[in-house]
XYZ file of C-alpha atoms in Angstrom:
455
model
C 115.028 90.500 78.412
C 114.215 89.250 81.662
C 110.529 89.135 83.098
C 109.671 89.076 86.265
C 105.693 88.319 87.418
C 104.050 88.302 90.901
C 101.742 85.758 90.853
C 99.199 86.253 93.985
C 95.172 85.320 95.367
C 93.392 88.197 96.934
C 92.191 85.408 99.646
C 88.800 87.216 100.902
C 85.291 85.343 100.767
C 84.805 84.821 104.245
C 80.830 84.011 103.813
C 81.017 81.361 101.149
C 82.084 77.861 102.916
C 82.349 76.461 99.532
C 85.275 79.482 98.823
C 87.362 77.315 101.166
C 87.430 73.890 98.834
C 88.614 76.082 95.366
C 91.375 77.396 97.824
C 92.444 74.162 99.301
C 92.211 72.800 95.474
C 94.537 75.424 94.284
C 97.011 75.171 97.340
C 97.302 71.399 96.511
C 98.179 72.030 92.920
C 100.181 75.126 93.166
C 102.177 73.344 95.888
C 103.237 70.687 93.231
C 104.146 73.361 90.949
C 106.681 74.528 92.908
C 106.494 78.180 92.012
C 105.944 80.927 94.561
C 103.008 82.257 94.547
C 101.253 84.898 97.456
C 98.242 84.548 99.168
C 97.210 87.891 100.857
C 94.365 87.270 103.609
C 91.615 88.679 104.962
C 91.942 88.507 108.683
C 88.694 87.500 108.973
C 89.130 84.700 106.108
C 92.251 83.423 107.774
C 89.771 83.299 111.286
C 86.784 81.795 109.524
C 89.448 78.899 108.271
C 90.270 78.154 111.789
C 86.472 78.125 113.262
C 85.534 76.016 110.143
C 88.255 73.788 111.523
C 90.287 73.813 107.667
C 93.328 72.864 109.202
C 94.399 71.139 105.959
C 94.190 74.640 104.050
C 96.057 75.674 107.100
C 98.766 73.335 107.186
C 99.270 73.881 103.574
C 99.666 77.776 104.076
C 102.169 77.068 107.145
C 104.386 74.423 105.897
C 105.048 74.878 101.833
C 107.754 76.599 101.460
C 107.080 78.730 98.190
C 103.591 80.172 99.524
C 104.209 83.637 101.003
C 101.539 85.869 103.089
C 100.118 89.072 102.157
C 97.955 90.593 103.861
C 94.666 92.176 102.729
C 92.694 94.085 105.623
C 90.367 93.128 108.557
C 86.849 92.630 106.537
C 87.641 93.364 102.943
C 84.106 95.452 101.851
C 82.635 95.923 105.124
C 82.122 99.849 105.341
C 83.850 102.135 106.139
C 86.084 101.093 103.657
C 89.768 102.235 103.496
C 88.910 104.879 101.509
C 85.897 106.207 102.755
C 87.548 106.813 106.486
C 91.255 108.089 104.899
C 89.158 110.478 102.601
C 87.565 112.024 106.014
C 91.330 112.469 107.870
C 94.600 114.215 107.130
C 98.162 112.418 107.073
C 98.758 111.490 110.562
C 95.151 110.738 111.867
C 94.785 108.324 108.934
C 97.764 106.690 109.945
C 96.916 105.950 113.313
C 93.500 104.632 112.316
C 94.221 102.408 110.114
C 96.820 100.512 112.322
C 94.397 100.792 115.065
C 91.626 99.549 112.631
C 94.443 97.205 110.755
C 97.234 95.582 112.588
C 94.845 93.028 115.306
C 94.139 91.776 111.528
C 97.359 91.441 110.342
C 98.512 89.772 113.849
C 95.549 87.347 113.609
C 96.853 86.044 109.985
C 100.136 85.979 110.925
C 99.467 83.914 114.256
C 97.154 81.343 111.803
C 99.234 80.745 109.396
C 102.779 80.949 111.044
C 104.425 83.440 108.697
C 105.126 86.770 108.613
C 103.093 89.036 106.327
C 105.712 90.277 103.611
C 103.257 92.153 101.880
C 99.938 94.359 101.652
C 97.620 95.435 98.973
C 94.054 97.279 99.726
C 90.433 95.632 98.278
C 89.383 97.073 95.432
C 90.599 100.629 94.842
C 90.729 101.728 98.522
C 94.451 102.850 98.300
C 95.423 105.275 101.071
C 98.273 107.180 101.237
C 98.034 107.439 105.193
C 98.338 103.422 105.138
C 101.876 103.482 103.935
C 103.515 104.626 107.460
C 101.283 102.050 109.471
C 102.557 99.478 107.248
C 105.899 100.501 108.267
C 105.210 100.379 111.859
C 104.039 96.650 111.159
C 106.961 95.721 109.505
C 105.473 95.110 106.054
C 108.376 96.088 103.378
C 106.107 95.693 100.013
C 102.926 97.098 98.705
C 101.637 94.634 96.111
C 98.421 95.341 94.427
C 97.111 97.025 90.885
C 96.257 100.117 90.963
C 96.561 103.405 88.381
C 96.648 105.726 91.017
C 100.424 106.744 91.162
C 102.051 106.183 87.084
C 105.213 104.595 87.975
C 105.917 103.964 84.607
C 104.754 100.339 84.640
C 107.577 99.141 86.779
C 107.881 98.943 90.678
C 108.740 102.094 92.370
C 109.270 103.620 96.056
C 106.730 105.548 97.921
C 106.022 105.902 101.539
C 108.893 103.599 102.524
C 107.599 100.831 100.609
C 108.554 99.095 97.813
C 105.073 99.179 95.849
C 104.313 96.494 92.663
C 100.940 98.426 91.778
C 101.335 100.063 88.228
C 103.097 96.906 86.727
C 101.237 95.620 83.289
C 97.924 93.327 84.465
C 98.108 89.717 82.962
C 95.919 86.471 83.269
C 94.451 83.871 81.563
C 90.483 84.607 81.867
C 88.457 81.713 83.317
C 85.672 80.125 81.304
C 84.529 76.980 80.083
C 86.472 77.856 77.314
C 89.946 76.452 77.580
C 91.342 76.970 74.293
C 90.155 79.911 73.812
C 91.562 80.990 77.067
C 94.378 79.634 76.633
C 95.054 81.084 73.340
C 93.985 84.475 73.870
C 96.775 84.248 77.044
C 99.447 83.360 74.406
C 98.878 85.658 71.774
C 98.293 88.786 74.804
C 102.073 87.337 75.985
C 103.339 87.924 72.364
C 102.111 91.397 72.389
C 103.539 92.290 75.863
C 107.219 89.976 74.895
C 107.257 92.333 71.880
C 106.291 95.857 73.430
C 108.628 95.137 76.090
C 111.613 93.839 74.029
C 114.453 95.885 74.117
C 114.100 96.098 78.286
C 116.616 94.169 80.178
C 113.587 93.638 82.456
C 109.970 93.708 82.729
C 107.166 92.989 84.755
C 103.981 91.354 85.174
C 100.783 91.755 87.776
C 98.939 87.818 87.596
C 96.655 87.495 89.717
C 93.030 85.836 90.906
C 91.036 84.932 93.716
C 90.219 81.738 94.724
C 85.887 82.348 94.718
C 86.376 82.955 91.490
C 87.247 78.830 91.111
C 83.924 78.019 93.337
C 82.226 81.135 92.672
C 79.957 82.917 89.529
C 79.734 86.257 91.705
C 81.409 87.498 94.418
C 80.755 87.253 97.837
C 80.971 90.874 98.497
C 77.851 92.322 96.695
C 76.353 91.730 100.061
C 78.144 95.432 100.697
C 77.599 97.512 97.303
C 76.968 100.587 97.138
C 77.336 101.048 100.686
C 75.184 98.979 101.965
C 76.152 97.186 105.285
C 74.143 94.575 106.380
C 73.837 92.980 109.710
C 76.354 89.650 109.791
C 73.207 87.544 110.126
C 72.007 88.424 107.143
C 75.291 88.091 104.843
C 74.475 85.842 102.020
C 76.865 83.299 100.316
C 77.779 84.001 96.797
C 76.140 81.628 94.033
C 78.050 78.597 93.331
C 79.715 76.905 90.062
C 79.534 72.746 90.052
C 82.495 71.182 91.590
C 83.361 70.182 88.264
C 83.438 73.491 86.876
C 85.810 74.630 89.396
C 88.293 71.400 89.711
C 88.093 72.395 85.537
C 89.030 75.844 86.369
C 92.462 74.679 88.622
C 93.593 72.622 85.934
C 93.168 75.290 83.586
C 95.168 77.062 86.147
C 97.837 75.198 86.220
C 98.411 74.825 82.463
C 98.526 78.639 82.414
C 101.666 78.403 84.712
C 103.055 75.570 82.639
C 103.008 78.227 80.083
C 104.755 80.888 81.572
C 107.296 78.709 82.721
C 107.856 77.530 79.199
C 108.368 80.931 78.150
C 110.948 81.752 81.135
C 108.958 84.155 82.975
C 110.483 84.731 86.469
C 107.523 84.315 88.764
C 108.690 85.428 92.497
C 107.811 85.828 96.132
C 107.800 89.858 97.361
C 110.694 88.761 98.938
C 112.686 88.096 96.189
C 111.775 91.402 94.447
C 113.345 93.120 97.688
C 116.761 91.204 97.214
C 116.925 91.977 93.261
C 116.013 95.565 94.184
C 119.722 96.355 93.387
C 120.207 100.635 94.552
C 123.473 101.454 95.841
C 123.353 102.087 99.431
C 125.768 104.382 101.571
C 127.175 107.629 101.015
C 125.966 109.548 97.969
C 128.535 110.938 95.294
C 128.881 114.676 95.736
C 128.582 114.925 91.552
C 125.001 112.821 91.660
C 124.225 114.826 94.591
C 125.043 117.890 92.254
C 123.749 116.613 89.441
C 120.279 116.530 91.810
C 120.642 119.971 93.226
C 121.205 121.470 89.318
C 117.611 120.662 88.727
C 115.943 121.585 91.965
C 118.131 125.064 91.804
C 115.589 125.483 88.970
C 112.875 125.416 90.934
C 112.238 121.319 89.625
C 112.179 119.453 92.700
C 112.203 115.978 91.319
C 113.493 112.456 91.669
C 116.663 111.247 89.915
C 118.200 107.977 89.009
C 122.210 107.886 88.080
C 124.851 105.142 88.063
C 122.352 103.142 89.835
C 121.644 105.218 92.998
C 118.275 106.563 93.759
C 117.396 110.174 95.222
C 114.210 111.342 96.007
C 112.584 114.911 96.376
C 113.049 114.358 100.717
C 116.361 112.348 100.342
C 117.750 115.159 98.047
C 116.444 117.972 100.727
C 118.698 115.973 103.362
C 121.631 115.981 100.981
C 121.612 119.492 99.922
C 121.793 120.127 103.583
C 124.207 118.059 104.595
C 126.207 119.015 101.115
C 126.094 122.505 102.553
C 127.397 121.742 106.113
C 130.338 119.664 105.109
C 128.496 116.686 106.526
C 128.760 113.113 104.935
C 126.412 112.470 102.146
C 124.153 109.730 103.520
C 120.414 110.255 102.409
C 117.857 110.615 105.111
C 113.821 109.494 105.230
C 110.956 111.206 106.182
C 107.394 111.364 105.132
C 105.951 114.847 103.266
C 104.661 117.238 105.173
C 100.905 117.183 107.132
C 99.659 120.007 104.733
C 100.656 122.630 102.058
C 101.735 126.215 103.843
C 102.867 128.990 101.446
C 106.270 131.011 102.725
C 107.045 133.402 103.553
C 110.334 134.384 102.232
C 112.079 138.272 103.429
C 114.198 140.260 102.363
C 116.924 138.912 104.019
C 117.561 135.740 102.760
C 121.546 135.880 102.416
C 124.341 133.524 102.890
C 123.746 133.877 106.596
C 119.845 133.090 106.368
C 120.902 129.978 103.856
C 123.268 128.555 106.415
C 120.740 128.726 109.232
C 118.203 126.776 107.057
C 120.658 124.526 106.055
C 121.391 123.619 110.263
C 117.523 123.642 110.716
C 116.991 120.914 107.689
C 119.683 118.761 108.738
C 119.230 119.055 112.756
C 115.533 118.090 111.478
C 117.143 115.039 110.133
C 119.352 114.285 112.995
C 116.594 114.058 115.405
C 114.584 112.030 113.571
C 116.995 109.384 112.340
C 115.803 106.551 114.114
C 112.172 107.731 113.305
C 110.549 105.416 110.781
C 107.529 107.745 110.727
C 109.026 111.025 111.005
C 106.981 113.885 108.823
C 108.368 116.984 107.234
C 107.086 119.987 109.342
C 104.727 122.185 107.168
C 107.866 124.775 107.540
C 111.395 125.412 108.605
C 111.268 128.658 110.699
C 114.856 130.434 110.411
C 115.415 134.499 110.871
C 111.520 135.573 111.075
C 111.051 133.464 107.964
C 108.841 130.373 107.525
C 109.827 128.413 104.501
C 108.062 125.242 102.915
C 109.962 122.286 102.258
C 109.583 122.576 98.782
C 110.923 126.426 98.585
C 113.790 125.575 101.355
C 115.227 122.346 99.440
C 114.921 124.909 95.918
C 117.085 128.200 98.242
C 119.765 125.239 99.890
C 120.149 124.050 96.340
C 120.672 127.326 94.739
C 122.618 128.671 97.185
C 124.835 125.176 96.690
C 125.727 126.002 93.103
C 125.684 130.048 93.864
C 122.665 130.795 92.077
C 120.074 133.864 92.632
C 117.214 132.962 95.061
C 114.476 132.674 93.625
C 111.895 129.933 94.606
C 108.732 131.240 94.022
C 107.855 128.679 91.239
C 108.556 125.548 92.809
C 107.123 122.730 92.172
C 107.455 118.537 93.821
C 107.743 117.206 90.081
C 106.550 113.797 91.470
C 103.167 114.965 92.387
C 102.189 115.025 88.845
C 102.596 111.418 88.538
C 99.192 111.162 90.999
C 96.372 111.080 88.971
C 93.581 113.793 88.533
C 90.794 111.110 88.938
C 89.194 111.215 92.006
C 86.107 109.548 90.916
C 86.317 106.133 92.818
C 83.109 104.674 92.563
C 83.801 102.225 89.720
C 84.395 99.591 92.524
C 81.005 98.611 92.816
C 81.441 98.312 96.643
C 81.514 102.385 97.039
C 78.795 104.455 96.593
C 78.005 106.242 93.386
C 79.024 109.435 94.783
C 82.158 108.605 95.773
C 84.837 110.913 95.315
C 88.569 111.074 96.922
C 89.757 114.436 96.851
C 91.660 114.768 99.814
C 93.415 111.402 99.547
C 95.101 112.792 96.162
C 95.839 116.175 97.961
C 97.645 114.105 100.235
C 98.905 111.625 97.943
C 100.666 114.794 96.102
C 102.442 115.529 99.292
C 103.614 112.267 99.770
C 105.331 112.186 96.279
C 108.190 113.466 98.182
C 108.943 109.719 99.146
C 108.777 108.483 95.115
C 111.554 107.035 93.452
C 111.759 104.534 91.026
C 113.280 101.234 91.823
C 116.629 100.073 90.670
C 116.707 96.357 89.079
């Protein structure tokens, strides 16, 4: 078995000077380490370094090789969250707003610290759904965070165009004063996972910290909970440990990785989990592309894995179509549709009818292939007919393998992977109240992007 762990700082208190010594301290030991590890900035953070004149943190971040750069929004907590302006817009609107609210962030830590941002991951549990195409348009490949939000069956998957590393098993060694028994409850939770996980060529693992935590007993961010937004002047720093407490803390630190490197764990850069991402590219098989089709002509409009390529619900639409039309077998990308519309199927859906939809899907496709953010329209209109996606991909597929029409049970399997939970205020940062319906309606739609990743 071969394990695999991201080990990354949510970089973030931006109102605690002190915040900036436990982050150079870590930089300077991590650095003789030698293993890659992430830090994904605040924009703001990243600014506050250079006005606070930390060009030492700075130079560190620019010029050591195995530190990469996430990114991790404009202000963090600062309301309106993430979540709390997604949850008030549909696909596209959300989209727009959060790379109008997002990317003068994400050029600002980029320009600081030299590199380019090879990753993303939202505070707390503001996930989005209407992030994922923004992220695209700034040429961010990964979504790296931990959140339970999509199951992806505790290994990285695709969705929205990214490669995410969100439901992957959480490990750490706690902090306390402690040590030993840190360090031995770290060992004996590594046993547990080594022995759940060990008949799996590969596994992974989420580690991860921030660096107020080293300088820090709270974080600097209660200054916004429960929705409270106070003026900038009256931000208050978080409460501090003694510098020996946290210089304590990075050497516990750096034991813990001593530990994992004794035990081979694999830690990597986002990078790296792009290159060992190992799906076969190029034209599809026309028996996996049948073996697809089989289930949606059931009316199970799912995902499939097979002698190691990857189709998913919008790639196998595209396929079908193409399949249909004698065209090569080259999977196409688009984002699920803006909302759910119900068909309306006649009586005359025949060969003739099937034919037509299968030209409308794939001259859909066609027009949009140099589109990165290219949406499914709610329907394809063909002969006085407007059909969903989801019951066109189910009629091209039947009519593939010469089966009856009949898609009026259709169903995006993938959606069920989003969870029914749309009770978000456990992050202490959003109001009690806080619920996120409509991100999980749209989440559900987007499921026709998931696939799981191929290592």
């Amino acid at each position: 078995m071969k394990i695999y762990a991201q080990f990354w700082f949510d970089t973030e208190d931006f109102i605690t000077p002190e915040a900036d010594d436990a982050l150079y301290g870590l930089l300077v030991m991590l650095k003789e380490k030698n293993v890659p590890v992430t830090f994904k900035l605040v924009a703001e953070k990243a600014r506050m370094l250079e006005r606070r004149k930390r060009y030492d943190i700075i130079d560190l971040l620019q010029n050591c090789e195995n530190f990469s750069i996430g990114y991790h929004t404009e202000f963090h907590s600062v309301h309106p969250t993430i979540a709390e302006y997604c949850e008030t817009m549909g696909f596209t609107e959300g989209r727009d707003a959060f790379f109008v609210r997002e990317n003068p962030g994400r050029l600002d830590v980029e320009r600081i610290t030299g590199k380019k941002c090879v990753c993303y991951g939202q505070p707390g549990n503001t996930w989005a759904p209407q992030a994922f195409p923004a992220l695209t348009k700034m040429g961010i490949p990964v979504y790296m965070d931990s959140h339970n939000v999509i199951d992806g069956g505790q290994k990285p998957y695709w969705f929205g165009g990214l490669l995410n590393y969100l439901d992957v098993p959480f490990y750490r060694m706690w902090l306390s004063s402690d040590y030993e028994k840190n360090m031995r409850d770290a060992k004996e939770e590594f046993k547990s996972f080594a022995e759940e996980h060990k008949n799996d060529e590969v596994a992974f693992l989420n580690i991860f910290y921030h660096p107020c935590e080293f300088s820090c007993t709270e974080f600097y961010d209660l200054n916004f909970a429960r929705g409270k937004n106070p003026a900038r002047e009256d931000w208050k720093p978080a409460p501090l440990r003694s510098i020996e407490q946290m210089l304590k803390l990075i050497a516990q630190i750096g034991n813990f990785i001593d530990f994992l490197c004794e035990q081979n764990v694999n830690i990597i850069s986002p990078s790296t989990l792009l290159k060992l991402e190992a799906s076969k590219k190029g034209e599809i098989p026309q028996n996996i592309v049948n073996v697809w089709a089989e289930n949606a002509a059931k009316c199970n409009v799912d995902c499939l894995v097979k002698d190691g390529y990857n189709i998913s619900a919008v790639e196998g639409l595209s396929l079908v179509a193409r399949k249909m039309l004698n065209k090569p077998l080259t999977a196409s990308f688009a984002y699920g549709p803006e909302n759910g519309v119900k068909s309306e199927i006649s009586e005359n859906l025949n060969s003739t009818a099937t034919h037509n939809l299968a030209k409308t899907v794939f001259e859909f496709f066609e027009t949009n292939k140099d589109n990165k953010l290219a949406v499914l329209p709610d329907t394809f209109n063909v002969d006085n007919m407007q059909l969903s996606p989801l019951d066109a991909v189910v009629i091209l597929s039947q009519a593939l393998l010469n089966k009856d029409y009949a898609p009026t049970k259709s169903r995006l399997c993938p959606s069920e992977r989003v969870t029914t939970d749309d009770d978000w205020s456990g992050w202490i940062i959003h109001r009690e109240d806080f619920r996120v319906p409509n991100i999980l309606d749209i989440a559900k739609r987007q499921m026709w992007t998931f696939k799981p990743a191929v290592f």
